[in-house]
Amino acid sequence: MVFTMTTTSPQGRTELLRPDGSPVRVLVVDDELSITELLSMALRYEGWQIRSAGDGQGAVQTAREFRPDAVVLDMMLPDMDGLAVLGRLRRDLPDVPVLFLTAKDAVEDRIAGLTAGGDDYVTKPFSLEEVVARLRGLIRRSGAADRRSDSVLVVGDLTLDEDSHEVSRAGEGIHLTATEFELLRFLMRNPRRVLSKAQILDRVWSYDFGGQANVVELYISYLRRKIDAGREPMIHTRRGAGYLIKPAAS
Amino acid sequence: MVFTMTTTSPQGRTELLRPDGSPVRVLVVDDELSITELLSMALRYEGWQIRSAGDGQGAVQTAREFRPDAVVLDMMLPDMDGLAVLGRLRRDLPDVPVLFLTAKDAVEDRIAGLTAGGDDYVTKPFSLEEVVARLRGLIRRSGAADRRSDSVLVVGDLTLDEDSHEVSRAGEGIHLTATEFELLRFLMRNPRRVLSKAQILDRVWSYDFGGQANVVELYISYLRRKIDAGREPMIHTRRGAGYLIKPAAS
DNA sequence: TGCGTTTCTCAGGAAAATCACAGATTTCCG
DNA sequence: CGGAAATCTGTGATTTTCCTGAGAAACGCA
């Protein structure tokens, strides 16, 4: 199936659509309600259609009739092993890409071989930006074989490549740390739109982050040094509201 | 049949296509479900169309109607000998190339005779990179005999010949061990793209590897000594994300 | 069998990234 | 202009991630 990119979202964001123009469908499987709720909300915000399940049984059943374009699957389910669920899912939907959720320390053993099939995983606790980015990648790549990968975000003379993790402004390469990269990606995916510190914290930092809220200020400061240094600034503060990024020209 | 190479895959990777533009078809035959699953997933990711069978009977039957462009065949099947299956397959598809899967300790001379006919084999446990590479080779050669050049990967002044296993940078030959070669091949097949340690491990090491994840770091270190030694580095670390290779120029 | 090569584990150390804290600076508003 | 609130940023502690030397074990080959 070929997914297309359009910029017709009400937010003015780029979003993925199925060939018939209907929204992408994602199935979320996790036994913790708080996680499925969190993910459902974040993914709906992407304009996707979400269905969720709390166990393997439900997952297989829902998948059969919902026919999702991608699945987010917790490896630790009450009724069956993540791999068993995967097997059943694959029987009905042979090509559906799967994003696994796994505990930080359980990573190495059972994930073996899974990323080789084009699937991917994130460790708990994750950040929503990470999940969304990985899902977008999976969905994009699962599409028919003949489309250019549109993995580059552009705002003014600033570009960010999600595949190579390369960032450059006015042609000049810029090195960013992992957190800086995710923050900039979030900003660039929402250009000209004010994002509150709370929103940023919720999206870019993992859901169990317990630190001081001013990390956002700190990382905005880091980004400015690297992105805006000496140039016309692109990152702006809206005092009392948040931050936004926009092309330097306007 | 002549297969053509295009670079239009969503990953920006080179991929094989049949003359009519339809995907290459591969039949996977193994009695262990986990193996057929693993291979199916990995080969689908190459953009190929996969069908699998769990025994000789099913293999012959599936082959008859699926008409694959290549077959991956475990020599150890429950119902019939690998040779018998081969014979039957050849009756319907005289020219289809076969990649044999064999146990490490299996008698090699039996295989040796078979591979003389343009077939090939890998021993279990295998790495996916190896299987994919061999299959690509078989399919390519079964098509037209005269597109040797396609077996050379080039990134900047670094070249790697998948047929002769020769590697050179700036014209200077470099000796690599088997593992180093496979790692470099994987990197070079995905230039300018960040590959996580998990992806690399899943692809380059055999599916039953149970060791420490830092072998990847170790072999990256080895490669750097040989590839980047003294020169402008081509292998880059994206801390917290993975590694990527790109031409020294940019 | 014996020797050189290759693969891999282990562990120390270096480097980088993350973040808390607090003082400096800016903005807003009366 | 003055003060309060909000934001910015320098410093350094802590944690995470990565690199690589040394050596053990497995392998390949004569």
XYZ file of C-alpha atoms (C1' of nucleotides) in Angstrom:
560
model
C 0.000 0.000 0.000
C 1.247 3.460 -0.845
C 0.957 6.147 1.749
C 1.076 9.736 0.655
C 2.186 12.884 2.380
C -0.045 15.888 2.449
C 0.024 19.183 4.267
C -3.697 19.571 4.530
C -4.054 18.918 8.225
C -5.924 21.496 10.241
C -2.725 22.140 12.137
C -0.858 22.724 8.907
C 1.295 19.740 9.681
C 2.533 17.138 7.275
C 0.672 13.920 7.761
C 0.452 10.418 6.394
C -2.624 9.276 4.518
C -3.691 6.022 2.943
C -4.112 5.946 -0.837
C -7.854 6.526 -0.655
C -7.341 9.573 1.528
C -8.564 7.868 4.669
C -6.495 8.128 7.839
C -3.786 5.662 8.742
C -4.923 2.989 11.186
C -2.873 1.928 14.188
C -3.578 -0.764 16.745
C -2.120 -0.227 20.241
C -1.666 -3.263 22.482
C -0.656 -2.913 26.132
C -2.098 -4.210 29.350
C -1.541 -0.971 31.258
C -4.494 1.271 30.581
C -2.464 4.369 31.282
C -0.106 3.453 28.460
C -2.772 2.708 25.874
C -4.521 5.925 26.860
C -1.350 7.942 26.562
C -0.451 6.445 23.215
C -3.951 6.628 21.806
C -4.141 10.287 22.601
C -0.767 11.079 21.114
C -1.362 9.054 17.984
C -4.840 10.452 17.435
C -3.191 13.846 17.561
C -1.210 12.712 14.519
C -4.499 12.376 12.718
C -4.436 8.597 12.849
C -7.294 6.290 13.669
C -6.563 4.280 16.799
C -7.915 1.094 18.294
C -6.473 -0.489 21.419
C -6.376 -3.864 23.091
C -5.281 -4.995 26.560
C -4.214 -8.555 25.840
C -3.096 -10.883 23.080
C -6.517 -12.341 22.462
C -8.068 -8.955 21.998
C -5.169 -7.829 19.846
C -5.558 -10.666 17.370
C -9.306 -10.254 17.274
C -9.218 -6.502 16.838
C -6.521 -6.717 14.203
C -8.647 -9.102 12.186
C -11.487 -6.685 11.744
C -9.718 -3.357 12.135
C -6.940 -4.248 9.692
C -4.425 -1.700 10.991
C -1.565 -0.267 8.946
C 0.751 -0.657 11.927
C 0.725 -2.188 15.389
C 2.273 -1.004 18.655
C 2.780 -4.132 20.725
C 3.927 -4.504 24.313
C 6.114 -7.579 24.643
C 4.829 -8.241 28.136
C 1.193 -9.237 27.994
C -0.813 -11.101 30.635
C -2.195 -13.866 28.470
C 0.418 -14.616 25.843
C 3.997 -13.990 24.896
C 4.647 -11.077 22.603
C 6.128 -13.374 20.018
C 3.047 -15.592 20.015
C 0.888 -12.552 19.395
C 3.209 -11.534 16.610
C 2.821 -14.943 14.974
C -0.941 -14.768 15.065
C -0.966 -11.210 13.792
C 1.262 -12.144 10.922
C -1.073 -14.893 9.892
C -3.831 -12.387 9.227
C -1.734 -9.397 8.252
C 1.523 -10.718 6.828
C 3.035 -7.366 6.040
C 1.917 -5.167 8.888
C 4.883 -3.444 10.560
C 5.131 -3.774 14.322
C 6.638 -1.426 16.883
C 7.522 -3.359 20.027
C 7.477 -1.875 23.487
C 9.924 -3.492 25.860
C 11.344 -2.921 29.304
C 14.713 -1.232 29.346
C 16.580 -4.180 30.773
C 14.810 -6.956 28.863
C 15.917 -5.588 25.540
C 18.654 -7.839 24.386
C 17.203 -11.316 24.750
C 13.806 -11.536 23.094
C 14.185 -8.773 20.555
C 16.745 -10.814 18.687
C 15.988 -10.915 15.007
C 12.980 -8.661 15.147
C 14.430 -5.472 13.817
C 15.790 -7.352 10.831
C 12.319 -7.728 9.394
C 11.825 -4.002 9.165
C 10.089 -3.868 12.506
C 11.403 -1.693 15.290
C 11.214 -1.285 19.032
C 11.373 1.336 21.756
C 12.139 0.775 25.409
C 9.939 1.817 28.270
C 9.825 4.451 29.473
C 9.648 6.057 26.043
C 9.002 9.572 24.829
C 6.005 10.125 22.602
C 8.099 11.835 19.973
C 10.158 8.701 19.716
C 7.158 6.439 19.314
C 5.574 8.693 16.738
C 8.797 9.042 14.806
C 9.414 5.313 14.729
C 5.830 4.604 13.718
C 5.965 7.145 10.946
C 9.147 5.525 9.718
C 7.655 2.046 9.783
C 4.485 3.103 8.002
C 6.388 5.066 5.426
C 8.686 2.174 4.641
C 5.915 -0.400 4.583
C 4.358 1.412 1.645
C 4.812 0.173 -1.914
C 8.356 -0.160 -3.038
C 8.616 2.804 -5.352
C 8.435 6.049 -3.451
C 11.082 8.496 -2.446
C 11.525 8.569 1.246
C 10.316 11.867 2.520
C 12.294 11.814 5.686
C 13.546 15.383 5.581
C 11.936 18.199 7.498
C 12.519 21.704 6.177
C 11.810 25.039 7.815
C 13.358 28.005 6.066
C 17.025 27.269 5.498
C 17.020 24.688 8.281
C 16.797 21.007 7.397
C 16.591 17.881 9.517
C 16.973 14.390 8.079
C 15.248 11.755 10.151
C 17.157 8.913 8.500
C 20.701 10.158 8.773
C 19.966 12.320 11.818
C 21.699 15.152 10.015
C 20.797 18.756 10.656
C 22.012 21.743 8.725
C 21.298 25.398 8.478
C 22.112 27.293 5.285
C 24.013 24.232 4.111
C 26.232 24.119 7.151
C 26.096 20.869 9.122
C 25.200 21.075 12.793
C 25.828 18.422 15.400
C 23.022 17.831 17.864
C 22.772 15.477 20.826
C 19.923 12.971 20.953
C 17.693 15.147 23.124
C 18.426 18.279 21.137
C 17.585 16.369 17.986
C 14.228 15.216 19.302
C 13.346 18.655 20.547
C 14.196 20.255 17.217
C 12.247 17.569 15.380
C 9.205 18.331 17.478
C 9.517 22.041 16.837
C 10.039 21.538 13.118
C 7.102 19.201 12.831
C 5.014 22.060 14.184
C 6.405 25.174 12.532
C 4.909 28.606 13.245
C 2.945 27.133 16.125
C 3.475 27.947 19.770
C 4.331 24.910 21.845
C 4.078 25.213 25.592
C 6.803 23.962 27.878
C 4.354 21.380 29.177
C 3.626 20.134 25.685
C 7.284 19.912 24.895
C 8.025 18.111 28.131
C 5.227 15.644 27.473
C 6.314 14.910 23.944
C 10.075 14.991 23.993
C 10.889 13.647 27.447
C 9.906 10.179 28.564
C 6.586 9.846 30.314
C 8.170 9.139 33.671
C 10.495 12.127 33.665
C 10.523 13.496 37.180
C 12.948 16.365 36.886
C 12.717 20.104 36.833
C 10.538 21.703 34.194
C 13.297 24.063 33.221
C 15.130 21.384 31.243
C 13.059 22.670 28.364
C 14.463 26.150 28.769
C 17.892 24.669 29.047
C 17.600 22.663 25.859
C 16.016 25.557 23.981
C 19.059 27.484 25.037
C 21.345 24.725 23.738
C 19.491 24.621 20.441
C 19.690 28.361 19.984
C 23.423 28.283 20.399
C 23.695 25.752 17.638
C 20.856 26.741 15.323
C 20.592 30.485 15.693
C 24.181 31.288 16.627
C 25.013 34.568 14.950
C 22.236 34.178 12.418
C 18.724 35.538 12.167
C 16.936 33.667 14.970
C 14.367 31.007 14.087
C 13.453 29.909 17.582
C 11.262 32.437 19.332
C 9.965 32.770 22.870
C 6.337 33.671 23.448
C 6.550 34.737 27.016
C 3.934 33.046 29.133
C 2.935 30.743 26.265
C 5.866 28.758 24.973
C 8.214 28.564 21.998
C 7.877 28.365 18.260
C 10.088 27.930 15.251
C 9.633 29.658 11.906
C 11.692 30.634 8.877
C 14.016 33.535 9.545
C 12.643 35.484 6.575
C 9.231 36.163 8.064
C 14.861 -13.996 -17.149
C 16.648 -10.695 -16.779
C 16.375 -8.922 -13.476
C 16.971 -5.212 -13.297
C 18.376 -3.058 -10.555
C 16.627 0.071 -9.460
C 17.258 2.473 -6.656
C 13.713 3.518 -6.081
C 13.048 1.604 -2.904
C 11.616 3.540 -0.011
C 14.863 3.003 1.795
C 16.748 4.434 -1.129
C 18.413 1.079 -1.427
C 19.167 -0.788 -4.587
C 16.743 -3.591 -5.152
C 16.056 -6.378 -7.586
C 12.993 -6.376 -9.811
C 11.659 -8.738 -12.445
C 11.565 -7.511 -16.038
C 7.903 -6.574 -15.807
C 8.602 -4.498 -12.712
C 6.930 -6.942 -10.353
C 8.751 -8.048 -7.211
C 11.063 -11.026 -7.143
C 9.455 -14.170 -5.766
C 11.175 -16.429 -3.263
C 10.016 -19.691 -1.755
C 11.307 -20.536 1.719
C 11.277 -24.168 2.837
C 12.108 -25.167 6.397
C 10.346 -27.264 8.988
C 11.118 -24.914 11.865
C 8.486 -22.220 11.930
C 10.784 -19.766 13.638
C 13.215 -20.041 10.755
C 10.657 -19.559 8.014
C 9.223 -16.636 9.945
C 12.601 -15.026 10.420
C 13.534 -15.467 6.774
C 10.146 -14.376 5.504
C 10.304 -11.197 7.511
C 13.812 -10.369 6.434
C 13.288 -11.189 2.784
C 10.024 -9.286 2.610
C 11.947 -6.325 3.874
C 14.113 -6.650 0.756
C 10.958 -5.958 -1.198
C 10.544 -9.555 -2.315
C 7.380 -11.596 -2.374
C 7.648 -14.600 -0.092
C 5.842 -17.901 0.233
C 6.886 -20.568 2.689
C 6.467 -24.301 3.153
C 7.219 -26.619 6.065
C 7.913 -29.857 4.228
C 8.880 -31.308 0.881
C 5.340 -32.010 -0.199
C 4.243 -28.479 0.443
C 7.369 -27.105 -1.176
C 6.786 -28.906 -4.461
C 3.151 -27.999 -4.475
C 3.706 -24.339 -3.626
C 6.500 -24.044 -6.151
C 4.237 -25.341 -8.891
C 1.726 -22.560 -8.526
C 3.885 -19.800 -7.044
C 6.669 -20.201 -9.623
C 9.376 -18.561 -7.513
C 12.496 -16.936 -8.907
C 14.570 -18.585 -6.200
C 14.156 -21.159 -3.453
C 15.655 -21.342 0.032
C 15.678 -25.012 0.936
C 16.539 -26.679 4.197
C 18.302 -29.971 3.501
C 16.782 -31.570 6.558
C 13.071 -31.972 6.071
C 10.724 -34.318 7.927
C 9.091 -36.005 4.984
C 11.714 -36.233 2.285
C 15.382 -35.821 1.677
C 16.537 -32.454 0.443
C 17.843 -34.059 -2.714
C 14.489 -35.602 -3.485
C 12.808 -32.234 -3.077
C 15.394 -30.675 -5.311
C 14.699 -33.257 -7.998
C 10.993 -32.626 -7.930
C 11.485 -28.877 -7.938
C 13.719 -29.096 -10.941
C 11.138 -31.045 -12.846
C 8.748 -28.099 -12.696
C 11.262 -25.266 -12.610
C 14.414 -26.454 -14.324
C 16.334 -23.241 -13.983
C 15.328 -21.959 -10.567
C 18.376 -21.301 -8.382
C 18.370 -22.878 -4.939
C 20.010 -21.722 -1.731
C 20.526 -24.699 0.568
C 20.404 -24.458 4.323
C 22.497 -27.098 6.038
C 23.691 -27.927 9.496
C 27.209 -26.843 10.276
C 28.553 -30.369 10.556
C 26.694 -31.828 7.573
C 28.730 -33.545 4.945
C 29.967 -30.796 2.728
C 30.856 -32.876 -0.302
C 27.237 -33.727 -0.896
C 26.503 -30.043 -1.108
C 29.595 -29.313 -3.095
C 28.291 -31.370 -6.019
C 25.031 -29.525 -5.994
C 26.395 -26.043 -5.895
C 28.334 -26.730 -9.061
C 25.111 -26.082 -10.939
C 25.027 -22.450 -9.925
C 23.251 -23.071 -6.655
C 24.697 -22.046 -3.311
C 24.416 -22.864 0.372
C 24.758 -21.414 3.848
C 25.204 -23.267 7.104
C 22.965 -22.923 10.125
C 23.033 -20.844 12.149
C 23.305 -18.180 9.477
C 23.226 -14.412 9.502
C 20.517 -12.678 7.533
C 23.038 -10.549 5.697
C 24.620 -13.710 4.412
C 21.361 -15.258 3.242
C 20.241 -12.074 1.566
C 23.578 -11.576 -0.120
C 23.695 -15.132 -1.438
C 20.138 -14.937 -2.660
C 20.760 -11.665 -4.403
C 23.755 -13.229 -6.064
C 21.841 -16.295 -7.192
C 18.935 -14.291 -8.555
C 21.211 -11.876 -10.314
C 23.226 -14.615 -11.935
C 20.213 -16.645 -12.933
C 18.963 -13.672 -14.896
C 21.620 -12.218 -17.122
C 25.188 -13.377 -16.968
C 26.614 -10.040 -17.916
C 25.835 -7.583 -15.161
C 28.757 -8.270 -12.912
C 29.161 -4.621 -12.068
C 26.076 -4.747 -9.934
C 27.891 -6.708 -7.314
C 30.082 -3.755 -6.377
C 29.031 -1.388 -3.653
C 30.555 2.072 -3.742
C 30.461 4.760 -1.076
C 32.815 7.650 -1.710
C 36.243 6.243 -2.461
C 35.410 3.006 -0.712
C 34.420 -0.015 -2.786
C 33.290 -3.485 -1.829
C 32.851 -6.323 -4.299
C 30.255 -8.782 -3.119
C 31.453 -11.441 -5.553
C 35.176 -11.392 -4.963
C 34.921 -10.039 -1.418
C 37.487 -7.432 -2.282
C 37.476 -4.146 -0.451
C 39.514 -1.089 -1.227
C 39.693 2.514 -0.236
C 41.201 5.077 -2.592
C 42.450 2.201 -4.737
C 44.315 0.577 -1.881
C 43.237 -2.990 -1.104
C 42.100 -3.774 2.421
C 41.907 -7.192 4.012
C 38.826 -7.803 6.127
C 37.793 -10.828 8.158
C 34.446 -12.449 7.399
C 32.582 -10.612 10.138
C 34.173 -7.286 9.307
C 33.189 -7.808 5.684
C 29.559 -8.496 6.500
C 29.347 -5.533 8.804
C 30.825 -3.225 6.207
C 28.515 -4.631 3.546
C 25.502 -3.917 5.713
C 26.669 -0.381 6.367
C 27.408 0.214 2.698
C 24.053 -1.145 1.608
C 22.512 1.553 3.794
C 24.713 4.589 3.306
C 23.898 7.849 5.109
C 21.390 6.072 7.290
C 21.735 5.545 11.007
C 21.714 1.857 11.896
C 21.148 0.933 15.524
C 23.289 -1.631 17.261
C 20.221 -3.856 17.503
C 19.641 -3.666 13.775
C 23.245 -4.457 13.074
C 23.262 -7.352 15.493
C 20.072 -8.767 14.002
C 21.365 -8.514 10.496
C 25.053 -9.294 10.645
C 25.313 -11.816 13.464
C 23.684 -15.215 13.298
C 20.202 -15.534 14.660
C 21.309 -17.591 17.645
C 24.006 -15.205 18.795
C 23.601 -14.841 22.524
C 26.575 -12.724 23.361
C 27.244 -9.203 24.496
C 25.853 -6.378 22.418
C 29.182 -4.642 22.486
C 30.598 -6.901 19.781
C 29.116 -4.354 17.440
C 31.177 -1.612 19.038
C 34.199 -3.839 18.873
C 33.838 -4.600 15.188
C 33.093 -0.990 14.364
C 36.365 -0.279 16.087
C 38.140 -2.912 13.973
C 36.625 -1.545 10.780
C 37.668 1.969 11.611
C 41.243 0.898 12.031
C 41.218 -0.621 8.578
C 38.901 1.708 6.691
C 39.400 5.065 8.298
C 42.989 4.666 9.514
C 44.680 8.004 9.054
C 42.142 9.097 6.456
C 39.057 11.257 6.631
C 36.628 9.085 8.610
C 33.634 7.547 6.842
C 32.158 5.611 9.748
C 30.390 7.882 12.198
C 28.871 7.335 15.626
C 25.496 8.853 16.404
C 25.619 8.608 20.134
C 22.458 7.088 21.505
C 21.245 6.150 18.022
C 23.758 4.010 16.167
C 26.307 4.201 13.374
C 26.317 5.303 9.775
C 28.672 5.355 6.833
C 28.932 8.152 4.299
C 31.447 9.542 1.824
C 34.273 11.431 3.453
C 33.595 14.456 1.283
C 30.370 15.442 3.038
C 48.643 -31.965 16.050
C 50.291 -27.357 16.238
C 50.213 -22.564 14.806
C 48.287 -18.445 13.143
C 43.871 -16.159 12.715
C 39.415 -14.871 14.049
C 35.817 -14.190 17.254
C 34.369 -12.699 21.428
C 34.319 -11.454 26.721
C 35.647 -8.480 30.108
C 36.786 -4.395 32.165
C 39.022 0.170 32.622
C 38.983 4.603 31.063
C 37.606 8.455 28.115
C 34.192 11.191 26.262
C 29.757 12.933 25.875
C 25.244 13.893 27.374
C 21.922 15.009 30.778
C 20.326 17.648 34.303
C 20.071 20.388 38.896
C 21.059 24.553 40.777
C 21.493 29.313 41.109
C 22.645 33.751 39.662
C 22.066 36.866 35.582
C 19.092 38.894 32.345
C 14.936 40.212 30.091
C 10.171 41.445 29.913
C 6.039 43.137 31.656
C 3.276 46.220 34.058
C 1.888 49.635 37.158
C 11.411 53.854 37.046
C 11.050 49.784 40.088
C 9.872 45.307 41.182
C 8.075 40.764 40.167
C 7.784 37.088 37.145
C 9.594 34.614 33.490
C 13.295 33.178 30.999
C 18.188 32.451 30.047
C 22.587 30.410 30.826
C 27.224 29.234 33.384
C 29.014 25.690 36.340
C 29.769 21.315 37.628
C 28.040 16.645 39.402
C 26.198 12.483 37.808
C 25.052 9.177 34.583
C 25.221 7.095 30.212
C 27.477 5.645 26.232
C 31.272 4.436 23.719
C 36.059 2.933 22.754
C 39.733 -0.230 23.004
C 43.543 -3.180 25.136
C 44.338 -7.738 26.829
C 43.567 -12.237 26.757
C 40.677 -16.610 26.385
C 38.429 -19.685 23.375
C 37.215 -21.394 18.943
C 38.421 -22.088 14.371
C 40.967 -23.146 10.038
C 44.490 -25.049 7.862
C 48.777 -27.334 6.954
